[in-house]
């Protein structure tokens, strides 16, 4: 199921925002080059809020323990458990659309 999270303009380039989608908390990041990524909102290591992390290109650094993740694949670049990623796209009117399993919202 595809869920509309809001306008792309609500997330400045280089930042992320967290959204509640049903029972899931999803983080959406907008890279400085305009690419959009969606992942789980908490770091799998210690539960840190990933939207407070440092975003560089498609790499995110967790704010708590500096774990690095590839936002395209979810791969943990510093070892350990990776991130759950979600398919994300923009509508014709620049709304952020995220695909989640099940009812989502």
Tab-separated table of C-alpha atoms in Angstrom:
chain	number	residue	atom	x	y	z
A	1	UNK	CA	0.000	0.000	0.000
A	2	UNK	CA	1.260	3.469	-0.876
A	3	UNK	CA	0.913	6.212	1.740
A	4	UNK	CA	1.165	9.974	1.126
A	5	UNK	CA	3.346	11.609	3.788
A	6	UNK	CA	3.173	15.229	2.659
A	7	UNK	CA	4.980	17.692	0.412
A	8	UNK	CA	8.654	17.360	-0.403
A	9	UNK	CA	9.039	21.035	0.507
A	10	UNK	CA	8.417	20.137	4.180
A	11	UNK	CA	11.863	18.482	4.391
A	12	UNK	CA	14.851	20.740	3.653
A	13	UNK	CA	17.645	19.188	1.557
A	14	UNK	CA	20.206	17.490	3.788
A	15	UNK	CA	17.645	16.674	6.498
A	16	UNK	CA	15.121	14.041	7.514
A	17	UNK	CA	11.719	13.840	9.175
A	18	UNK	CA	9.972	10.988	10.993
A	19	UNK	CA	6.397	9.920	10.255
A	20	UNK	CA	3.998	7.528	11.979
A	21	UNK	CA	2.567	5.083	9.445
A	22	UNK	CA	0.232	2.693	11.211
A	23	UNK	CA	2.366	0.887	13.778
A	24	UNK	CA	5.616	1.819	12.018
A	25	UNK	CA	7.790	4.906	12.401
A	26	UNK	CA	9.429	5.823	9.099
A	27	UNK	CA	12.201	8.348	8.487
A	28	UNK	CA	12.285	10.203	5.173
A	29	UNK	CA	15.523	11.886	4.112
A	30	UNK	CA	16.123	14.373	1.307
A	31	UNK	CA	19.706	14.435	0.073
A	32	UNK	CA	21.205	17.746	-1.047
A	33	UNK	CA	21.036	16.501	-4.651
A	34	UNK	CA	17.264	15.971	-4.314
A	35	UNK	CA	17.201	12.189	-3.916
A	36	UNK	CA	14.631	10.947	-1.408
A	37	UNK	CA	15.089	7.910	0.867
A	38	UNK	CA	12.842	6.183	3.410
A	39	UNK	CA	14.046	3.896	6.221
A	40	UNK	CA	13.079	2.760	9.683
A	41	UNK	CA	13.272	5.757	12.014
A	42	UNK	CA	15.424	4.239	14.795
A	43	UNK	CA	18.968	2.937	14.677
A	44	UNK	CA	18.995	-0.863	15.069
A	45	UNK	CA	22.041	-0.594	17.366
A	46	UNK	CA	20.701	1.531	20.247
A	47	UNK	CA	17.435	2.999	18.980
A	48	UNK	CA	18.867	6.431	18.213
A	49	UNK	CA	16.636	8.841	16.258
A	50	UNK	CA	18.077	8.628	12.759
A	51	UNK	CA	16.486	11.904	11.626
A	52	UNK	CA	18.935	13.637	13.994
A	53	UNK	CA	21.866	12.010	12.208
A	54	UNK	CA	24.304	13.518	9.720
A	55	UNK	CA	23.325	13.045	6.068
A	56	UNK	CA	25.943	13.129	3.329
A	57	UNK	CA	24.845	11.967	-0.124
A	58	UNK	CA	23.208	8.597	0.459
A	59	UNK	CA	25.133	7.921	3.694
A	60	UNK	CA	23.634	8.566	7.117
A	61	UNK	CA	25.573	8.651	10.396
A	62	UNK	CA	23.622	7.773	13.557
A	63	UNK	CA	23.681	10.618	16.099
A	64	UNK	CA	24.342	8.329	19.074
A	65	UNK	CA	27.237	6.084	18.120
A	66	UNK	CA	28.322	7.231	14.633
A	67	UNK	CA	27.171	4.055	12.886
A	68	UNK	CA	27.049	4.593	9.127
A	69	UNK	CA	24.274	3.383	6.827
A	70	UNK	CA	23.705	3.405	3.082
A	71	UNK	CA	20.212	4.875	2.650
A	72	UNK	CA	19.741	3.309	-0.799
A	73	UNK	CA	20.269	-0.262	0.382
A	74	UNK	CA	19.999	-0.051	4.180
A	75	UNK	CA	23.438	-1.665	4.482
A	76	UNK	CA	25.345	-0.982	7.713
A	77	UNK	CA	28.646	0.438	6.460
A	78	UNK	CA	30.280	0.170	9.896
A	79	UNK	CA	29.172	-3.423	10.445
A	80	UNK	CA	26.208	-4.766	12.361
A	81	UNK	CA	22.531	-4.802	11.510
A	82	UNK	CA	21.314	-2.744	8.573
A	83	UNK	CA	18.209	-0.593	8.157
A	84	UNK	CA	14.828	-1.548	6.808
A	85	UNK	CA	14.231	0.562	3.705
A	86	UNK	CA	10.959	1.496	2.032
A	87	UNK	CA	10.260	2.232	-1.627
A	88	UNK	CA	9.676	5.975	-1.932
A	89	UNK	CA	8.759	8.224	-4.847
A	90	UNK	CA	7.397	11.673	-5.560
A	91	UNK	CA	3.986	12.273	-7.096
A	92	UNK	CA	3.436	14.674	-9.998
A	93	UNK	CA	2.695	17.361	-7.384
A	94	UNK	CA	5.854	16.580	-5.314
A	95	UNK	CA	4.039	14.699	-2.562
A	96	UNK	CA	6.197	12.047	-0.823
A	97	UNK	CA	4.741	8.569	-1.383
A	98	UNK	CA	6.040	5.587	0.621
A	99	UNK	CA	5.111	1.968	-0.003
A	100	UNK	CA	4.513	-0.083	3.146
A	101	UNK	CA	3.377	-3.651	3.664
A	102	UNK	CA	-0.176	-4.283	4.823
A	103	UNK	CA	-2.593	-1.536	5.866
A	104	UNK	CA	0.016	0.973	7.027
A	105	UNK	CA	-2.305	3.777	7.895
